[in-house]
Structures are given as structure tokens and as C-alpha cells.
CSV table of C-alpha atoms in Angstrom, one decimal:
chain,number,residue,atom,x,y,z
A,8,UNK,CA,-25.1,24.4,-67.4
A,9,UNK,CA,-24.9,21.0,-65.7
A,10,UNK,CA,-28.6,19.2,-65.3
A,11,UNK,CA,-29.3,16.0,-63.5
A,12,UNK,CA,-30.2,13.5,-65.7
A,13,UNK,CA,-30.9,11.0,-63.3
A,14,UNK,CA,-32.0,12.3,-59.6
A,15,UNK,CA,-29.3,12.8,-57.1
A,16,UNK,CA,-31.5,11.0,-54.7
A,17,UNK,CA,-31.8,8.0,-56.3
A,18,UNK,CA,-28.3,7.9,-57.1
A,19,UNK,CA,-27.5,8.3,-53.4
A,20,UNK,CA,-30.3,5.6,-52.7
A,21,UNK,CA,-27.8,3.4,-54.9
A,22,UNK,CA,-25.1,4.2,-52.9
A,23,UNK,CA,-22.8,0.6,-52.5
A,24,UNK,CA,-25.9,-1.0,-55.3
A,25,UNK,CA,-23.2,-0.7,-57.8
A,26,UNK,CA,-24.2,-4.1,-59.3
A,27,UNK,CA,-27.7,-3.7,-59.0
A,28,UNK,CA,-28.0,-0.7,-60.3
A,29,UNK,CA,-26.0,-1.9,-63.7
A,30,UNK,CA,-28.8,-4.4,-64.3
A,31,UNK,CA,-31.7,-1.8,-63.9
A,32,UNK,CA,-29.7,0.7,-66.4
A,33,UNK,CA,-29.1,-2.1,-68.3
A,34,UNK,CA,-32.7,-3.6,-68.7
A,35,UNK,CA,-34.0,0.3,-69.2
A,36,UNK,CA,-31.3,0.8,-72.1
A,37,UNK,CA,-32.8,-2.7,-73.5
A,38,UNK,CA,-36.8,-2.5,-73.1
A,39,UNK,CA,-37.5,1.1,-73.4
A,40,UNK,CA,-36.6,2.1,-76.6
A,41,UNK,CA,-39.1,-0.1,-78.4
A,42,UNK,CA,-41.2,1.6,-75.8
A,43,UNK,CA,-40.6,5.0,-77.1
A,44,UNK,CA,-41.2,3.6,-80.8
A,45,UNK,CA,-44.6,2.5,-79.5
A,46,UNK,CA,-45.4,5.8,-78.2
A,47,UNK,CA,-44.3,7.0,-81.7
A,48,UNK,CA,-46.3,4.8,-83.3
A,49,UNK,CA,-49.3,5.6,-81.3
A,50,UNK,CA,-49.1,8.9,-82.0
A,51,UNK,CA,-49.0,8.8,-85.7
A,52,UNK,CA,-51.7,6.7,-86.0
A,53,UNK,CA,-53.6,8.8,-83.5
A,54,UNK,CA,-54.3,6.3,-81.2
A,55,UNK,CA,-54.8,8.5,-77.8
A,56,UNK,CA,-55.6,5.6,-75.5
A,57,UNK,CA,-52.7,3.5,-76.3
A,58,UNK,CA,-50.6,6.6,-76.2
A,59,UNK,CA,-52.0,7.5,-72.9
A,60,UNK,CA,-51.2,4.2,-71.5
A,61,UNK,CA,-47.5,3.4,-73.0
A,62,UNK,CA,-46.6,7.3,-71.6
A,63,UNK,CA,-48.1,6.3,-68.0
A,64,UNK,CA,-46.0,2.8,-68.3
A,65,UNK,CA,-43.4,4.8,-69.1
A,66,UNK,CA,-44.0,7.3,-66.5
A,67,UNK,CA,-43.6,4.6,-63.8
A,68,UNK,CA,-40.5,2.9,-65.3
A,69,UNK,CA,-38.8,6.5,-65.5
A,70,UNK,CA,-40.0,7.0,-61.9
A,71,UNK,CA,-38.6,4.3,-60.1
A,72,UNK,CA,-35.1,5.1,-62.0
A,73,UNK,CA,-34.5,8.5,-61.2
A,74,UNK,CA,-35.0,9.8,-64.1
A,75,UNK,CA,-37.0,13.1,-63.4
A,76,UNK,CA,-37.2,14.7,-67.0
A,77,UNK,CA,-38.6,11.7,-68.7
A,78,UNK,CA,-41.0,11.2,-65.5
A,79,UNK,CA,-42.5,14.9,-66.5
A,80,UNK,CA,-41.9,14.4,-70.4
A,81,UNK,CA,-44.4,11.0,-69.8
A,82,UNK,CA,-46.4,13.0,-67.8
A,83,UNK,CA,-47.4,15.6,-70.4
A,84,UNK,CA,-47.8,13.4,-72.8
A,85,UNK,CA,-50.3,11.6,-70.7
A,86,UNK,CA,-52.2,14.6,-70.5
A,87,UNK,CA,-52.0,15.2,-73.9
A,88,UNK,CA,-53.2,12.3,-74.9
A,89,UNK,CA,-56.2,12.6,-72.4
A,90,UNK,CA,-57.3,16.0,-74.1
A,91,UNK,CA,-56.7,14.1,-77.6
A,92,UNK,CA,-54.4,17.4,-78.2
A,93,UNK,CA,-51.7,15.7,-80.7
A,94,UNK,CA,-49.9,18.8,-81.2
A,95,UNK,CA,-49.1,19.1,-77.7
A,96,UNK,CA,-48.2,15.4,-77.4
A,97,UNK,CA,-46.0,15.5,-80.8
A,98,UNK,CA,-44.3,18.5,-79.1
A,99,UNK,CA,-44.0,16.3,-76.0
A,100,UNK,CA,-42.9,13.0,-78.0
A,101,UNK,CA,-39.9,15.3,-79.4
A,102,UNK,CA,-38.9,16.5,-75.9
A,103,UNK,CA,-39.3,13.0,-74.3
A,104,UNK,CA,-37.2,11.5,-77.1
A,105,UNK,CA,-34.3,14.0,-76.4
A,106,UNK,CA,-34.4,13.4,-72.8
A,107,UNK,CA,-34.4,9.5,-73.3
A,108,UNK,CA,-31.2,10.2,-75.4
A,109,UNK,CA,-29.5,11.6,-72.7
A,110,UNK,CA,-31.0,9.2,-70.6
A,111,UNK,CA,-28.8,6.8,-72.1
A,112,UNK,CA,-26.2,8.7,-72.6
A,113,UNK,CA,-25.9,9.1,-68.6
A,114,UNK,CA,-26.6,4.8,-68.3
A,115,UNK,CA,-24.4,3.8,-70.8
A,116,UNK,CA,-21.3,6.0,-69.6
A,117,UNK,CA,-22.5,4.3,-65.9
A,118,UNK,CA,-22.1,1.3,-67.3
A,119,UNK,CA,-18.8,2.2,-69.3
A,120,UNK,CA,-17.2,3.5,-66.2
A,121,UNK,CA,-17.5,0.8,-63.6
């Protein structure tokens, strides 16, 4: 089973944005993993507000790339955080996490192939 990683849409919106597109992959693959850490952090120290607002950060910096999974991964764990349910949010940390992985999988190989 093949899945979109990043939105066919905003792919196509990139259509001939080769270049430009490389730099936004490039400065997600740089800034958001320390992002993620955050949100791990957060988490483990039970800290629901600063969880809520690094997963709605990262909510809007998924959004504007396309990439839908992590968008709704964020978007969960914003509501989690919101209820103060951590189990929910650690079971949404561990999903978001795996769908930031291939996340950079996808940019990387983009960036690998052209």
C-alpha cells in the first residue's frame, strides 16, 4: 500500500518550484526535529500548555508543507494536551514521531534525487 506522505496538491502547487521547494524541505529537515524533541520533552514533564502550543506550531509548519499525516498527528496531540489526557498524547507523540520519520524519508530522497 502506497500512502502520500506529502499531499499531491501541494506537490502539484510546486510544480516548476523545484528550487524553492528544496529549501523549504530543507529548513523542515533542519528545525523540526528539535521541535519534536520539545514536544517530547513537554510531555514527560507533563507540561500540557507547552505541549499544546509546540503541536499547534507544528501543526501550521506541517500544513503549509503538505504534509497531511503530521498536520492530523499535531492535531491530536493538541487536543490531547487540551483534555490534559497524556496517554492519549504519548500514543499520539509515537504516531507523530513515525510519520515525521517518513516525513524525512520522502524530503531527503527529494533532495537526493534532484
Amino acid at each position: 500500500m502506497t500512502e502520500q506522505i506529502i499531499s499531491p496538491g501541494f506537490l502539484k502547487s510546486m510544480s516548476g518550484k523545484t528550487a524553492f521547494l528544496k529549501r523549504m524541505f530543507t529548513v523542515f529537515i533542519a528545525q523540526e526535529p528539535k521541535r519534536v524533541a520539545e514536544i517530547r520533552n513537554a510531555l514527560e514533564s507533563s507540561d500540557v500548555e507547552r505541549l499544546r502550543h509546540l503541536a499547534h506550531a507544528l501543526k501550521g509548519g506541517a500544513a503549509t508543507m503538505g504534509v497531511e499525516r503530521v498536520r492530523d498527528c499535531c492535531l491530536m496531540l493538541e487536543k490531547a494536551s487540551k483534555a490534559e489526557d497524556m496517554i492519549s498524547a504519548k500514543a499520539h507523540l509515537d504516531e507523530l514521531e513515525k510519520e515525521m520519520r517518513n516525513a524525512y524519508a520522502f524530503m531527503f530522497n527529494f533532495l537526493a534525487e534532484r
